[in-house]
Amino acid sequence: MAYATLIVPAPGASAPVLPPLSPPMLVALPAVLALDLGSTTGWALRGRDDHITSGTIVHRNDRWQSGGMRFLRFRQWLTEMKHVSGGIDAVVYEEVRNHAGTDAAHLFGGWLAILSAWCEHHGIPYEGVPVGTIKR
């Protein structure tokens, strides 16, 4: 292995001119919306500024509403979240394999259908995360 050598500058030579350093660039993080789909949906949003906001929304119909209204309100809520947050870059949701009952499974399928259609329409990547991964 050869030893590195430094070249000694000639006497009276000027120092090399280095380009000025550019200021550090701030890189925005992707905005990620995490959902726990259900009649009471838990959510967390990490914004591009790395600030995390979370909460729950309740999807219950009153006696004057049809069964599909909860899904329409969920779609509207997703659109509002996108506008309020300045955009959503990715969506993750808790992927439940075993449900407490048939009604719970049907409702989860409805919310998942609305979520996937909404994400496809807006060009937002989405992914289900198994419950075991989240609980670790």
PDB file of C-alpha atoms in Angstrom:
ATOM      1  CA  MET A   1       0.000   0.000   0.000  1.00  0.00           C
ATOM      2  CA  ALA A   2       1.398   3.356  -0.992  1.00  0.00           C
ATOM      3  CA  TYR A   3       1.623   6.217   1.432  1.00  0.00           C
ATOM      4  CA  ALA A   4      -0.339   9.348   0.556  1.00  0.00           C
ATOM      5  CA  THR A   5       1.846  12.332  -0.100  1.00  0.00           C
ATOM      6  CA  LEU A   6       1.038  16.004   0.198  1.00  0.00           C
ATOM      7  CA  ILE A   7       2.368  18.357  -2.389  1.00  0.00           C
ATOM      8  CA  VAL A   8       4.096  21.328  -0.846  1.00  0.00           C
ATOM      9  CA  PRO A   9       2.883  24.564  -2.485  1.00  0.00           C
ATOM     10  CA  ALA A  10       5.493  26.723  -4.124  1.00  0.00           C
ATOM     11  CA  PRO A  11       6.669  29.718  -2.094  1.00  0.00           C
ATOM     12  CA  GLY A  12       4.412  32.742  -2.759  1.00  0.00           C
ATOM     13  CA  ALA A  13       1.641  30.691  -4.367  1.00  0.00           C
ATOM     14  CA  SER A  14      -1.917  31.748  -3.639  1.00  0.00           C
ATOM     15  CA  ALA A  15      -4.244  29.493  -1.703  1.00  0.00           C
ATOM     16  CA  PRO A  16      -6.760  27.479  -3.717  1.00  0.00           C
ATOM     17  CA  VAL A  17     -10.143  29.131  -4.214  1.00  0.00           C
ATOM     18  CA  LEU A  18     -12.945  27.082  -2.685  1.00  0.00           C
ATOM     19  CA  PRO A  19     -16.568  27.564  -3.665  1.00  0.00           C
ATOM     20  CA  PRO A  20     -18.700  29.156  -0.943  1.00  0.00           C
ATOM     21  CA  LEU A  21     -20.620  26.759   1.247  1.00  0.00           C
ATOM     22  CA  SER A  22     -24.310  26.677   0.494  1.00  0.00           C
ATOM     23  CA  PRO A  23     -26.695  27.043   3.432  1.00  0.00           C
ATOM     24  CA  PRO A  24     -28.073  23.758   4.717  1.00  0.00           C
ATOM     25  CA  MET A  25     -31.263  22.708   3.001  1.00  0.00           C
ATOM     26  CA  LEU A  26     -34.280  21.877   5.091  1.00  0.00           C
ATOM     27  CA  VAL A  27     -35.762  18.632   3.912  1.00  0.00           C
ATOM     28  CA  ALA A  28     -39.470  18.273   4.560  1.00  0.00           C
ATOM     29  CA  LEU A  29     -40.531  14.944   5.956  1.00  0.00           C
ATOM     30  CA  PRO A  30     -43.391  13.114   4.276  1.00  0.00           C
ATOM     31  CA  ALA A  31     -46.773  13.682   5.893  1.00  0.00           C
ATOM     32  CA  VAL A  32     -48.096  10.309   7.068  1.00  0.00           C
ATOM     33  CA  LEU A  33     -51.643   9.602   8.222  1.00  0.00           C
ATOM     34  CA  ALA A  34     -52.025   6.503  10.424  1.00  0.00           C
ATOM     35  CA  LEU A  35     -55.506   5.041  10.971  1.00  0.00           C
ATOM     36  CA  ASP A  36     -57.111   2.462  13.228  1.00  0.00           C
ATOM     37  CA  LEU A  37     -60.332   1.872  11.291  1.00  0.00           C
ATOM     38  CA  GLY A  38     -63.508   1.190  13.221  1.00  0.00           C
ATOM     39  CA  SER A  39     -66.758   2.707  14.474  1.00  0.00           C
ATOM     40  CA  THR A  40     -64.458   4.920  16.518  1.00  0.00           C
ATOM     41  CA  THR A  41     -61.475   5.545  14.248  1.00  0.00           C
ATOM     42  CA  GLY A  42     -58.211   6.477  15.891  1.00  0.00           C
ATOM     43  CA  TRP A  43     -55.853   8.595  13.831  1.00  0.00           C
ATOM     44  CA  ALA A  44     -52.422  10.202  14.026  1.00  0.00           C
ATOM     45  CA  LEU A  45     -50.886  12.593  11.520  1.00  0.00           C
ATOM     46  CA  ARG A  46     -47.180  13.325  11.365  1.00  0.00           C
ATOM     47  CA  GLY A  47     -46.916  16.522   9.390  1.00  0.00           C
ATOM     48  CA  ARG A  48     -44.063  17.604   7.191  1.00  0.00           C
ATOM     49  CA  ASP A  49     -42.768  19.666  10.118  1.00  0.00           C
ATOM     50  CA  ASP A  50     -42.461  16.443  12.214  1.00  0.00           C
ATOM     51  CA  HIS A  51     -45.320  17.588  14.481  1.00  0.00           C
ATOM     52  CA  ILE A  52     -47.719  14.783  15.475  1.00  0.00           C
ATOM     53  CA  THR A  53     -51.442  15.384  15.897  1.00  0.00           C
ATOM     54  CA  SER A  54     -53.851  12.651  16.902  1.00  0.00           C
ATOM     55  CA  GLY A  55     -57.439  12.052  17.831  1.00  0.00           C
ATOM     56  CA  THR A  56     -60.526   9.966  17.218  1.00  0.00           C
ATOM     57  CA  ILE A  57     -63.604  10.308  15.059  1.00  0.00           C
ATOM     58  CA  VAL A  58     -66.879   8.532  15.716  1.00  0.00           C
ATOM     59  CA  HIS A  59     -68.844   7.042  12.806  1.00  0.00           C
ATOM     60  CA  ARG A  60     -72.351   6.557  14.124  1.00  0.00           C
ATOM     61  CA  ASN A  61     -75.579   7.135  12.300  1.00  0.00           C
ATOM     62  CA  ASP A  62     -78.630   8.601  13.912  1.00  0.00           C
ATOM     63  CA  ARG A  63     -82.013   7.108  13.205  1.00  0.00           C
ATOM     64  CA  TRP A  64     -82.616   9.411  10.203  1.00  0.00           C
ATOM     65  CA  GLN A  65     -79.524   8.380   8.249  1.00  0.00           C
ATOM     66  CA  SER A  66     -78.973   5.430   5.964  1.00  0.00           C
ATOM     67  CA  GLY A  67     -76.168   2.940   6.578  1.00  0.00           C
ATOM     68  CA  GLY A  68     -73.951   4.451   3.879  1.00  0.00           C
ATOM     69  CA  MET A  69     -73.787   7.915   5.449  1.00  0.00           C
ATOM     70  CA  ARG A  70     -70.986   6.915   7.825  1.00  0.00           C
ATOM     71  CA  PHE A  71     -68.818   5.997   4.829  1.00  0.00           C
ATOM     72  CA  LEU A  72     -69.573   9.261   3.023  1.00  0.00           C
ATOM     73  CA  ARG A  73     -68.660  11.227   6.159  1.00  0.00           C
ATOM     74  CA  PHE A  74     -65.419   9.218   6.439  1.00  0.00           C
ATOM     75  CA  ARG A  75     -64.494  10.097   2.852  1.00  0.00           C
ATOM     76  CA  GLN A  76     -65.265  13.764   3.534  1.00  0.00           C
ATOM     77  CA  TRP A  77     -63.124  13.632   6.690  1.00  0.00           C
ATOM     78  CA  LEU A  78     -60.177  12.225   4.692  1.00  0.00           C
ATOM     79  CA  THR A  79     -60.465  15.093   2.206  1.00  0.00           C
ATOM     80  CA  GLU A  80     -60.626  17.655   5.020  1.00  0.00           C
ATOM     81  CA  MET A  81     -57.520  16.130   6.639  1.00  0.00           C
ATOM     82  CA  LYS A  82     -55.668  16.381   3.351  1.00  0.00           C
ATOM     83  CA  HIS A  83     -56.530  20.061   2.957  1.00  0.00           C
ATOM     84  CA  VAL A  84     -55.962  21.063   6.587  1.00  0.00           C
ATOM     85  CA  SER A  85     -52.590  19.311   6.789  1.00  0.00           C
ATOM     86  CA  GLY A  86     -51.283  20.748   3.528  1.00  0.00           C
ATOM     87  CA  GLY A  87     -51.253  17.337   1.866  1.00  0.00           C
ATOM     88  CA  ILE A  88     -50.780  13.713   2.825  1.00  0.00           C
ATOM     89  CA  ASP A  89     -47.902  11.742   1.350  1.00  0.00           C
ATOM     90  CA  ALA A  90     -48.760   8.266   2.692  1.00  0.00           C
ATOM     91  CA  VAL A  91     -51.475   6.464   4.629  1.00  0.00           C
ATOM     92  CA  VAL A  92     -50.997   3.447   6.879  1.00  0.00           C
ATOM     93  CA  TYR A  93     -53.804   1.577   8.581  1.00  0.00           C
ATOM     94  CA  GLU A  94     -54.082  -1.227  11.094  1.00  0.00           C
ATOM     95  CA  GLU A  95     -54.755  -4.403   9.129  1.00  0.00           C
ATOM     96  CA  VAL A  96     -57.132  -6.500  11.222  1.00  0.00           C
ATOM     97  CA  ARG A  97     -57.388 -10.183  10.309  1.00  0.00           C
ATOM     98  CA  ASN A  98     -59.830 -11.417  12.952  1.00  0.00           C
ATOM     99  CA  HIS A  99     -62.912  -9.400  13.804  1.00  0.00           C
ATOM    100  CA  ALA A 100     -65.184  -9.675  16.830  1.00  0.00           C
ATOM    101  CA  GLY A 101     -68.164 -10.465  14.636  1.00  0.00           C
ATOM    102  CA  THR A 102     -69.729 -10.350  11.198  1.00  0.00           C
ATOM    103  CA  ASP A 103     -70.924  -6.749  11.525  1.00  0.00           C
ATOM    104  CA  ALA A 104     -67.449  -5.577  12.554  1.00  0.00           C
ATOM    105  CA  ALA A 105     -65.920  -7.372   9.568  1.00  0.00           C
ATOM    106  CA  HIS A 106     -68.423  -5.793   7.157  1.00  0.00           C
ATOM    107  CA  LEU A 107     -67.873  -2.317   8.566  1.00  0.00           C
ATOM    108  CA  PHE A 108     -64.078  -2.701   8.413  1.00  0.00           C
ATOM    109  CA  GLY A 109     -64.407  -3.783   4.781  1.00  0.00           C
ATOM    110  CA  GLY A 110     -66.497  -0.693   4.051  1.00  0.00           C
ATOM    111  CA  TRP A 111     -63.981   1.693   5.614  1.00  0.00           C
ATOM    112  CA  LEU A 112     -61.113  -0.065   3.871  1.00  0.00           C
ATOM    113  CA  ALA A 113     -62.924   0.198   0.522  1.00  0.00           C
ATOM    114  CA  ILE A 114     -63.499   3.941   1.015  1.00  0.00           C
ATOM    115  CA  LEU A 115     -59.900   4.465   2.170  1.00  0.00           C
ATOM    116  CA  SER A 116     -58.334   2.556  -0.727  1.00  0.00           C
ATOM    117  CA  ALA A 117     -60.570   4.227  -3.332  1.00  0.00           C
ATOM    118  CA  TRP A 118     -59.832   7.665  -1.847  1.00  0.00           C
ATOM    119  CA  CYS A 119     -56.071   7.023  -1.804  1.00  0.00           C
ATOM    120  CA  GLU A 120     -56.108   5.733  -5.387  1.00  0.00           C
ATOM    121  CA  HIS A 121     -58.128   8.770  -6.515  1.00  0.00           C
ATOM    122  CA  HIS A 122     -55.658  11.186  -4.895  1.00  0.00           C
ATOM    123  CA  GLY A 123     -52.524   9.240  -5.877  1.00  0.00           C
ATOM    124  CA  ILE A 124     -51.518   8.610  -2.259  1.00  0.00           C
ATOM    125  CA  PRO A 125     -49.724   5.348  -1.397  1.00  0.00           C
ATOM    126  CA  TYR A 126     -51.376   3.317   1.351  1.00  0.00           C
ATOM    127  CA  GLU A 127     -50.420   0.187   3.240  1.00  0.00           C
ATOM    128  CA  GLY A 128     -51.896  -2.068   5.884  1.00  0.00           C
ATOM    129  CA  VAL A 129     -49.733  -2.851   8.887  1.00  0.00           C
ATOM    130  CA  PRO A 130     -50.489  -6.078  10.804  1.00  0.00           C
ATOM    131  CA  VAL A 131     -51.665  -5.664  14.389  1.00  0.00           C
ATOM    132  CA  GLY A 132     -48.686  -7.641  15.718  1.00  0.00           C
ATOM    133  CA  THR A 133     -46.244  -5.201  14.144  1.00  0.00           C
ATOM    134  CA  ILE A 134     -47.945  -2.214  15.752  1.00  0.00           C
ATOM    135  CA  LYS A 135     -48.174  -3.783  19.213  1.00  0.00           C
ATOM    136  CA  ARG A 136     -44.411  -4.486  19.399  1.00  0.00           C
TER     137      ARG A 136
END
